[in-house]
PDB file of C-alpha atoms in Angstrom:
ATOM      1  CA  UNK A 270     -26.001 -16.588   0.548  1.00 54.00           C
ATOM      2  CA  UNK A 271     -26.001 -19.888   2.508  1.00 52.00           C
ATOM      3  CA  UNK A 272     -24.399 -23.496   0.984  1.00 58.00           C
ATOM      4  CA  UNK A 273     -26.153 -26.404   2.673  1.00 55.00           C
ATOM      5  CA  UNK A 274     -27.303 -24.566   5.846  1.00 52.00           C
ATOM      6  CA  UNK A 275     -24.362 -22.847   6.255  1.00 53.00           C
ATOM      7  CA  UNK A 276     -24.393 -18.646   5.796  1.00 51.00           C
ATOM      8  CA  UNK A 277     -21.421 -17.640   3.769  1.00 56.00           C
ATOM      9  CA  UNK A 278     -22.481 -13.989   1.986  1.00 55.00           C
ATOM     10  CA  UNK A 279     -25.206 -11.280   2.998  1.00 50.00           C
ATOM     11  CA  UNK A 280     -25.090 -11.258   6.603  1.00 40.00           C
ATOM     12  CA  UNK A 281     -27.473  -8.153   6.723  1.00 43.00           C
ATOM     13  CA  UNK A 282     -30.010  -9.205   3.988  1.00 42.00           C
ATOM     14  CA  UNK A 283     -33.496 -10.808   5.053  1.00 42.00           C
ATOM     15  CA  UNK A 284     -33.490 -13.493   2.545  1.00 38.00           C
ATOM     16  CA  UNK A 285     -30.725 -15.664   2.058  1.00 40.00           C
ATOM     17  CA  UNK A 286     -30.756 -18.162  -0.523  1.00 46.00           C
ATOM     18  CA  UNK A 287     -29.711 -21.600   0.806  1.00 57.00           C
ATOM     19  CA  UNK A 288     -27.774 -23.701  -1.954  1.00 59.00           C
ATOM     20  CA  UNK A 289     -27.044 -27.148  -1.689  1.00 70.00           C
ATOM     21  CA  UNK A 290     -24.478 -29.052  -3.322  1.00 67.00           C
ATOM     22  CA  UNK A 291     -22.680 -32.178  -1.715  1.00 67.00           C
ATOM     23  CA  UNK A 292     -20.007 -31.084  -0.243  1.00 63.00           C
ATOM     24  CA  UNK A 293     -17.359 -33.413  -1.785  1.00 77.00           C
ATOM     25  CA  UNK A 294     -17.737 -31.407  -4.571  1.00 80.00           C
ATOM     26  CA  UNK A 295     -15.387 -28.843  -4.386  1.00 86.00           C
ATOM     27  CA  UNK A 296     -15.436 -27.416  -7.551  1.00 91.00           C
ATOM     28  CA  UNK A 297     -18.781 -26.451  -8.065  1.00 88.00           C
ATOM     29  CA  UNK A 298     -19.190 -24.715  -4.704  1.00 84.00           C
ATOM     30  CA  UNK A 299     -16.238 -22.772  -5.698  1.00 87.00           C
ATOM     31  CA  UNK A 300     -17.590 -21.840  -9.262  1.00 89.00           C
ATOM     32  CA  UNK A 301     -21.121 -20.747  -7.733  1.00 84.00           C
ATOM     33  CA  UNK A 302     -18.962 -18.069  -5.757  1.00 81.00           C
ATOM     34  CA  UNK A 303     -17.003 -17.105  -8.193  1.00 87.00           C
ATOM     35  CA  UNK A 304     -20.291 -16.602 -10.308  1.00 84.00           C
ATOM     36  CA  UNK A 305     -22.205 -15.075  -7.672  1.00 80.00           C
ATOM     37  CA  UNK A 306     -19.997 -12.031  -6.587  1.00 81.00           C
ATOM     38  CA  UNK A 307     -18.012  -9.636  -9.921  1.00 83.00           C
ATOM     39  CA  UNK A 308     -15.275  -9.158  -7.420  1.00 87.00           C
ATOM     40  CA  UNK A 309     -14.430  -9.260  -3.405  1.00 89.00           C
ATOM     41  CA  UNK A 310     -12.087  -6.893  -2.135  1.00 94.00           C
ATOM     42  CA  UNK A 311      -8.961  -8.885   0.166  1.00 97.00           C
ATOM     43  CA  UNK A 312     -10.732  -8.030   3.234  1.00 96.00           C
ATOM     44  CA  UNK A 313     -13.739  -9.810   2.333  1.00 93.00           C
ATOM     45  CA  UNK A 314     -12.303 -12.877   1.159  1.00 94.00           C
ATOM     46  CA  UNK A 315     -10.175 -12.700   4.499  1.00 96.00           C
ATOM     47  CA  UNK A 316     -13.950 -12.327   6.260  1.00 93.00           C
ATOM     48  CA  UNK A 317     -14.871 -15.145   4.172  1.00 91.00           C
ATOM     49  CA  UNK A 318     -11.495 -17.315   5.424  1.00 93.00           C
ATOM     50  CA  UNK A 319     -12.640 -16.878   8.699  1.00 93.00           C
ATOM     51  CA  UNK A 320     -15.926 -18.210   8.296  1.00 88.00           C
ATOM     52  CA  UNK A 321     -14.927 -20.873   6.616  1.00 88.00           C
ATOM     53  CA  UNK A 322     -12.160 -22.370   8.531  1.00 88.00           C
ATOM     54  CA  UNK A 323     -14.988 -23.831  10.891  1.00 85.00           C
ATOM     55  CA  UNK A 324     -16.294 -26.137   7.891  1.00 85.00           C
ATOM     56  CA  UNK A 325     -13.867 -28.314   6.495  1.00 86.00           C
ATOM     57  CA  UNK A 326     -15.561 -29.009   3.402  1.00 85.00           C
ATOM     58  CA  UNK A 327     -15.674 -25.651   2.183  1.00 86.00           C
ATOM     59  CA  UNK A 328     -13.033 -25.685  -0.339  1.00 91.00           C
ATOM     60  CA  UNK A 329     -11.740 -22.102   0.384  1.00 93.00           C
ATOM     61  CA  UNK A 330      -8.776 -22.805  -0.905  1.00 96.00           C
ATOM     62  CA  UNK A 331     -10.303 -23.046  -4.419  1.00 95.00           C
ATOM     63  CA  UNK A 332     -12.370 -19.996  -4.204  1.00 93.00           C
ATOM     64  CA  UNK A 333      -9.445 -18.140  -3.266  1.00 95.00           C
ATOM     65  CA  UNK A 334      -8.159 -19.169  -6.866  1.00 96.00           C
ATOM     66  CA  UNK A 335     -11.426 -18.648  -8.620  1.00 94.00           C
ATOM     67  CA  UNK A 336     -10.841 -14.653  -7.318  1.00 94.00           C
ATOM     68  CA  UNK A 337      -7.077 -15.039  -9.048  1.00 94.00           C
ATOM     69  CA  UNK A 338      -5.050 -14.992  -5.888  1.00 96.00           C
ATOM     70  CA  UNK A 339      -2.607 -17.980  -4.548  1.00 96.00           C
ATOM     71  CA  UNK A 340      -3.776 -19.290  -1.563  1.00 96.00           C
ATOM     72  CA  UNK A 341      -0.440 -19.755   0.474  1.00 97.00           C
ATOM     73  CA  UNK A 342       0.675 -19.328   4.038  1.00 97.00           C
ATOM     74  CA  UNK A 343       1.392 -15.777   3.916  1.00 97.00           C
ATOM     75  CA  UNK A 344      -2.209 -15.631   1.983  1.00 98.00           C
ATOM     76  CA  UNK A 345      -4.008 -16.825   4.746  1.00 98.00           C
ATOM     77  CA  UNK A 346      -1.802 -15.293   7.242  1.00 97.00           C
ATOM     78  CA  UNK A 347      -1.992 -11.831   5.955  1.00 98.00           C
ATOM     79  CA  UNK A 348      -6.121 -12.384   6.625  1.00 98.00           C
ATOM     80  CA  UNK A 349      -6.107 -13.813  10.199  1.00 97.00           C
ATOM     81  CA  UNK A 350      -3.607 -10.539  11.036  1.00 98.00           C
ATOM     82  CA  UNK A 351      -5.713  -8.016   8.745  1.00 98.00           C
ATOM     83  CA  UNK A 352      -8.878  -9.123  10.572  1.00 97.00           C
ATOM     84  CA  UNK A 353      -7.333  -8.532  14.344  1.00 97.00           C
ATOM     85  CA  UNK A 354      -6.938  -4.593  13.173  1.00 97.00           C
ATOM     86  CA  UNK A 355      -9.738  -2.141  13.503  1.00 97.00           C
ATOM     87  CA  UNK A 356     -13.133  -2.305  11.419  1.00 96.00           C
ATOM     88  CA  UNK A 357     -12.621   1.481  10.634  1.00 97.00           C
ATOM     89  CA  UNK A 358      -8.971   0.348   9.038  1.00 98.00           C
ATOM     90  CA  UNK A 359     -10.610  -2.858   7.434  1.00 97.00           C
ATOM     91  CA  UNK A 360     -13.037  -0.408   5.230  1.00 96.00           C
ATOM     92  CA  UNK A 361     -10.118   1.540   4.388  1.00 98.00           C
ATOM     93  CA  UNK A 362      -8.335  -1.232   2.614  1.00 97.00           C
ATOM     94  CA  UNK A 363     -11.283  -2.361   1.234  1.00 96.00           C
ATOM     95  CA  UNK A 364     -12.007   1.401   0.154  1.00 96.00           C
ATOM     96  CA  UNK A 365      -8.250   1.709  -1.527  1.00 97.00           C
ATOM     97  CA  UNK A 366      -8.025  -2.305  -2.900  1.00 96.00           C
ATOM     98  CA  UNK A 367      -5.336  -2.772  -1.232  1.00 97.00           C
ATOM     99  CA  UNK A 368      -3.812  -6.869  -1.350  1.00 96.00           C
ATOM    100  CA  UNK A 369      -1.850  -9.313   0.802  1.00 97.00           C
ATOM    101  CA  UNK A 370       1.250  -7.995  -0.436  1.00 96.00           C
ATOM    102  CA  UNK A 371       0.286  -4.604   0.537  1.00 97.00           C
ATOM    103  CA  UNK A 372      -0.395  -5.867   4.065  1.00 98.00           C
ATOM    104  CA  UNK A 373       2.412  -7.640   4.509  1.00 97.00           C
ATOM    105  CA  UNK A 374       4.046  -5.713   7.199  1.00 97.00           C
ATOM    106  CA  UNK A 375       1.134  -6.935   9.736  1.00 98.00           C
ATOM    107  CA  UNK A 376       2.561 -10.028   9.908  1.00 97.00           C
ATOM    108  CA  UNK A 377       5.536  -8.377  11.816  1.00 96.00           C
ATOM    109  CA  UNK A 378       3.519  -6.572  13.703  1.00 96.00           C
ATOM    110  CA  UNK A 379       2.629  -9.220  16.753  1.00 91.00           C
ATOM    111  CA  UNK A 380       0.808  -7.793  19.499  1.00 91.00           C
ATOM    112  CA  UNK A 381       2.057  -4.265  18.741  1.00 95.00           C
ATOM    113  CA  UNK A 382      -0.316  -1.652  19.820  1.00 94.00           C
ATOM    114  CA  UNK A 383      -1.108   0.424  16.455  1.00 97.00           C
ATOM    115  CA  UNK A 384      -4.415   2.144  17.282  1.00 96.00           C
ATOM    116  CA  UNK A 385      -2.272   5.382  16.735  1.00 97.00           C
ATOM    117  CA  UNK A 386      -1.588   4.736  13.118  1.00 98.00           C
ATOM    118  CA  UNK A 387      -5.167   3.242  12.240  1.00 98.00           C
ATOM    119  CA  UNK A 388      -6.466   6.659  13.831  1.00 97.00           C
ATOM    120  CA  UNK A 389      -3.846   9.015  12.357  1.00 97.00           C
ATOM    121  CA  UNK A 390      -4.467   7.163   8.454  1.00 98.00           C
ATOM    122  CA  UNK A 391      -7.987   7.670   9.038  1.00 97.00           C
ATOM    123  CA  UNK A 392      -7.716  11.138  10.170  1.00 97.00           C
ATOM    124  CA  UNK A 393      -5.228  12.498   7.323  1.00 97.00           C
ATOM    125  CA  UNK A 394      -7.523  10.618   5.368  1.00 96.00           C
ATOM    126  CA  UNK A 395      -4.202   8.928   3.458  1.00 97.00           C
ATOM    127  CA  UNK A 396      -4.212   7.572  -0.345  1.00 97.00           C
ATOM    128  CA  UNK A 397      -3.401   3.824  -1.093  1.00 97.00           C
ATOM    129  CA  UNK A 398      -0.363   4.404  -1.542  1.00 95.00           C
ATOM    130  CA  UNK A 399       0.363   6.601   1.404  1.00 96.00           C
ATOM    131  CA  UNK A 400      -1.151   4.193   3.510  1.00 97.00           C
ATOM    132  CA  UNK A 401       1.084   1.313   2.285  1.00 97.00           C
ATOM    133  CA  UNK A 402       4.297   3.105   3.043  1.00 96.00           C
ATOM    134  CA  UNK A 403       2.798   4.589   6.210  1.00 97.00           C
ATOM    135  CA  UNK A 404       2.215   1.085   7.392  1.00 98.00           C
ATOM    136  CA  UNK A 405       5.714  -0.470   6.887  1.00 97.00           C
ATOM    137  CA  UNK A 406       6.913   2.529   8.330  1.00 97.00           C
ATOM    138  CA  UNK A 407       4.685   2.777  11.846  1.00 97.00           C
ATOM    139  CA  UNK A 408       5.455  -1.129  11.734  1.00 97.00           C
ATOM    140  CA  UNK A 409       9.097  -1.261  11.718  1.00 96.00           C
ATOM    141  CA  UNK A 410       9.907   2.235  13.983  1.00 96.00           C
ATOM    142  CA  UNK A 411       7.323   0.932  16.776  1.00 96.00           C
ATOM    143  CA  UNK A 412       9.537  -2.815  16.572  1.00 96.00           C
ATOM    144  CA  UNK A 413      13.021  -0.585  16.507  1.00 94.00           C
ATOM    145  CA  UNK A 414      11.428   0.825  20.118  1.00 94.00           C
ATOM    146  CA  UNK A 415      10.505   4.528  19.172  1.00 94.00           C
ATOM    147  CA  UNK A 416       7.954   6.148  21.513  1.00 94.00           C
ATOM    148  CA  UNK A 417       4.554   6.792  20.125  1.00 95.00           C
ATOM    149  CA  UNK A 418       4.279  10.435  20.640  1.00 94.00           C
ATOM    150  CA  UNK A 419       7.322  10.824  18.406  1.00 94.00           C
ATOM    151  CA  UNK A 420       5.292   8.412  15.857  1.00 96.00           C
ATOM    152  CA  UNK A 421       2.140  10.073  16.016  1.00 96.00           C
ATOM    153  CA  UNK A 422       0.702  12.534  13.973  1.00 96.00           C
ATOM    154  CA  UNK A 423       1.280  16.137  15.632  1.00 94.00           C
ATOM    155  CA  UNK A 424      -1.342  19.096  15.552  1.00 93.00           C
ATOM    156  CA  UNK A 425      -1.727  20.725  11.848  1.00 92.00           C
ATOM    157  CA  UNK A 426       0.423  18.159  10.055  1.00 95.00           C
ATOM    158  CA  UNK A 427      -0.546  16.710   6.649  1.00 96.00           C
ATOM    159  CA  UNK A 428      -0.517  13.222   5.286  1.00 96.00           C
ATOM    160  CA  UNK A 429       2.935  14.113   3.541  1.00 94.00           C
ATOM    161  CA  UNK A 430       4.436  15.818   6.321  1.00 95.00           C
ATOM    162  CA  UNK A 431       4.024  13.274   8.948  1.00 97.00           C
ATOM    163  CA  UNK A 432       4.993  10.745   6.047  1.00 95.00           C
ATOM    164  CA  UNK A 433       8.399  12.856   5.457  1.00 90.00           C
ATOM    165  CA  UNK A 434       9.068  12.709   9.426  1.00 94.00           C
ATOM    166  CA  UNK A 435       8.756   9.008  10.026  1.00 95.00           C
ATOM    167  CA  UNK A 436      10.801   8.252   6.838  1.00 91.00           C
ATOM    168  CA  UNK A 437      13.298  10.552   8.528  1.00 88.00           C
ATOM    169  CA  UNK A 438      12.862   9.091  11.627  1.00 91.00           C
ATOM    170  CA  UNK A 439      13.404   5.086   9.963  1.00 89.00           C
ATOM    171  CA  UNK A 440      16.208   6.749   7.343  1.00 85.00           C
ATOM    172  CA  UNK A 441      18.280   9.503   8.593  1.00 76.00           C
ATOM    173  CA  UNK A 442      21.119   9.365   6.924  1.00 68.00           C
ATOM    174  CA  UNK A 443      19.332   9.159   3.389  1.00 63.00           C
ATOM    175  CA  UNK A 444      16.840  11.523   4.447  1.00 57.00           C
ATOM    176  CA  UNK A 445      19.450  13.866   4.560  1.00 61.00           C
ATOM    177  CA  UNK A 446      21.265  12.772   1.180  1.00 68.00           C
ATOM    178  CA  UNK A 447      18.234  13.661  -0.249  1.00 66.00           C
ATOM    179  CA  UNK A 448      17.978  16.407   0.951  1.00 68.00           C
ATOM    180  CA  UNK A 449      21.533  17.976   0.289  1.00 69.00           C
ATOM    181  CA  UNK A 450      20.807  16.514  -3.244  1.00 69.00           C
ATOM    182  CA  UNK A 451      17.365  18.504  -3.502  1.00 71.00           C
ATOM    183  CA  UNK A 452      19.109  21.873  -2.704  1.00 74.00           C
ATOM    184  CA  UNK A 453      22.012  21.141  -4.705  1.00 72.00           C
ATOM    185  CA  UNK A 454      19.009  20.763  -7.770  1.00 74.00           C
ATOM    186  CA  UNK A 455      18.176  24.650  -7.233  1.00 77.00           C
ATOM    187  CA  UNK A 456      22.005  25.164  -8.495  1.00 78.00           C
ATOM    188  CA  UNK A 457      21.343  23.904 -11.812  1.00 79.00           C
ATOM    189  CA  UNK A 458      21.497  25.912 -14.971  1.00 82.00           C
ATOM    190  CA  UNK A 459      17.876  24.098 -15.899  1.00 79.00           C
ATOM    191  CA  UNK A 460      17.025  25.541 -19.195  1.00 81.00           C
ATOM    192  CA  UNK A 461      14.072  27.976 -20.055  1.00 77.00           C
ATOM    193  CA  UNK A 462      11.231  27.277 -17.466  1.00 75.00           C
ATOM    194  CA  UNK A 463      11.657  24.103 -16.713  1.00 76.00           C
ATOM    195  CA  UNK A 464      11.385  22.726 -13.201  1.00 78.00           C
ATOM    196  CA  UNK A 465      13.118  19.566 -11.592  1.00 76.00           C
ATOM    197  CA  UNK A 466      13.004  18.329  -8.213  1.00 77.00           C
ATOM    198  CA  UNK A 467      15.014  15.139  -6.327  1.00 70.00           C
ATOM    199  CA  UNK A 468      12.016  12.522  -5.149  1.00 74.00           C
ATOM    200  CA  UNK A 469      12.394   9.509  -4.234  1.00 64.00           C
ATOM    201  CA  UNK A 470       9.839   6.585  -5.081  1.00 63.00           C
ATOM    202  CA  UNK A 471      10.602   3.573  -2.735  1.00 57.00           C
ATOM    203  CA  UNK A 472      13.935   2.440  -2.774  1.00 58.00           C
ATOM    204  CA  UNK A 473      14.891   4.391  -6.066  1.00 68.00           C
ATOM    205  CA  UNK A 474      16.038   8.339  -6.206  1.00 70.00           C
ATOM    206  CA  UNK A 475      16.360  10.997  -9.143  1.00 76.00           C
ATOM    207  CA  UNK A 476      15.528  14.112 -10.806  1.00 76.00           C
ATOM    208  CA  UNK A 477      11.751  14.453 -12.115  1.00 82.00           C
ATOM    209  CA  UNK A 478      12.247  17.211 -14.540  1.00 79.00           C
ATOM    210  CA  UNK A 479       8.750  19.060 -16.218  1.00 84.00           C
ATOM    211  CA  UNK A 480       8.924  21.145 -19.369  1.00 79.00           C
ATOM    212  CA  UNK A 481       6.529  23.152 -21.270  1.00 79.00           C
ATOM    213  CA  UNK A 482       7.010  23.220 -24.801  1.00 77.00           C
ATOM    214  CA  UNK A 483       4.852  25.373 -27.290  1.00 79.00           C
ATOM    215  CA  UNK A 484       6.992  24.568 -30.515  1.00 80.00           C
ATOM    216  CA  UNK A 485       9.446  22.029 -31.727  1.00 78.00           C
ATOM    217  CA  UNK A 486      12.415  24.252 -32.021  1.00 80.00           C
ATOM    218  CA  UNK A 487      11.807  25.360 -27.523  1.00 78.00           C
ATOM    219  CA  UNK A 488      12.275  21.185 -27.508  1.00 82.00           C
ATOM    220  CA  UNK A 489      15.510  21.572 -29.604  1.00 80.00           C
ATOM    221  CA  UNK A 490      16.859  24.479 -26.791  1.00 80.00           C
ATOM    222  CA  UNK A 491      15.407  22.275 -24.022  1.00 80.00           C
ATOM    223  CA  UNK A 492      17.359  18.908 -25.020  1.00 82.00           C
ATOM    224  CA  UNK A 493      20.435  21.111 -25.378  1.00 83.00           C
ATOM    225  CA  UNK A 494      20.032  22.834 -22.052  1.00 82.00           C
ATOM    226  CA  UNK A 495      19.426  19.501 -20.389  1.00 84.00           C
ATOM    227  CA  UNK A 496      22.528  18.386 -22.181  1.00 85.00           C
ATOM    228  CA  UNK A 497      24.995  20.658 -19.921  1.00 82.00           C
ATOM    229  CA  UNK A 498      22.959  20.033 -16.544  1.00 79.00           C
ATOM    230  CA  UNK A 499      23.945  16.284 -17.684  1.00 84.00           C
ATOM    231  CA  UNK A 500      27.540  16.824 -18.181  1.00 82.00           C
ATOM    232  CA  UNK A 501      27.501  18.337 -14.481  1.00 80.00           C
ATOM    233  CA  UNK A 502      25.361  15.369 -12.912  1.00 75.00           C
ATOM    234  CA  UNK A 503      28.070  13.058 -14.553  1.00 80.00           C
ATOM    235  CA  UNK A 504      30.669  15.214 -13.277  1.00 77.00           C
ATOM    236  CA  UNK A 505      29.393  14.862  -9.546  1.00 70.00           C
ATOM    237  CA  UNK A 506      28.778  11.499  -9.581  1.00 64.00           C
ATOM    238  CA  UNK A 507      32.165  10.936 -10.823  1.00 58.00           C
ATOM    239  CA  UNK A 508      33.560  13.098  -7.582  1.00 62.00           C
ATOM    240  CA  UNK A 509      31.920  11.242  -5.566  1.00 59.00           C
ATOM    241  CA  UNK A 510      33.108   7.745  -7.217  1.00 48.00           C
TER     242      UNK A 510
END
């Protein structure tokens, strides 16, 4: 789509449909957008930024509302540095929906030279939110000076593999917390077949515990198993207090 001469949407159709509408008024230009496309991913507003920063009376700013996001510094920010990465990594976010906030480490990321981690994401083929923590990770162990070859993904590694190793690499010293507190899990009187493991999600730790329970009174046995692996979670926690 074009608005008074100007190509805005549909780069690679053969008709584009010019529309115009004085430019002083802001509003309407920004409500035939929002009426034109159900949705744009970030990347293709950030596309759409670009374009638009050459006309000042686009009102981009007000489109960027009309699509429910706040169009701040870091907004605009986050789309100048997500459009200097490569196009294969740009499909990928707009593949996984991924937003500013998601991106956010790119704006620490300066001139650093990440074609490793766009390849290796792309390779491993990593979820959304693999990707996310993969990013803040290659971001901040490439600015703390680590070598790529250690950052890299190695021969016959998975996605969670190489994501275990650079955690490690950024977090030692929890890494290995967590770890002494996932084999000290295996000790555990955990009642009937249930399983629990130590994971981590972000900054928060704990026991994920999974039970299989055919008939109310296995639920009653359960609680009361659960009950004495309590008492000795309490009791380490106070050792260690």
């Amino acid at each position: 789509m074009a608005v008074n001469r100007v190509i805005f949407g549909g780069f690679s159709q053969n008709f584009v449909f010019d529309h115009h509408i004085d430019g002083r008024e802001a509003e309407k230009i920004a409500s035939l957008f929002r009426s034109l496309y159900f949705e744009l991913s970030f990347v293709e507003m950030a596309r759409l930024v670009d374009k638009a920063t050459a006309h000042v009376w686009f009102p981009i700013s007000l489109v960027v509302q009309k699509f429910g996001w706040q169009p701040t510094e870091i907004f605009f920010s986050t789309a100048t540095a997500l459009l200097k990465t490569p196009t294969g990594f740009q499909n990928w976010c707009a593949e996984k929906k991924m937003h500013p906030q998601d991106l956010s480490p790119l704006l620490s990321a300066g001139d650093l030279d990440l074609k490793w981690f766009y390849r290796d994401l792309l390779t491993l083929k990593l979820s959304k939110s693999q990707g996310t923590r993969a990013l803040e990770l290659a971001v901040e162990l490439s600015l703390m000076g680590n070598d790529v070859k250690t950052l890299e993904a190695q021969d016959n590694e998975s996605s969670a593999e190489w994501l275990e190793r650079l955690t490690l690499l950024r977090y030692p010293e929890t890494s290995q917390r967590d770890a002494d507190q996932e084999s000290w899990m295996t000790t555990l009187p955990w009642p009937g077949t249930s399983q629990a493991r130590w994971t981590r999600q972000g900054d928060r730790a704990g026991v994920e515990v999974k039970l299989f329970v055919s008939q109310p009174s296995d639920l009653k046995k359960y609680l009361q198993g659960l009950s004495r692996v309590q008492d000795l979670l309490e009791k380490d926690r106070g050792q260690k207090h």
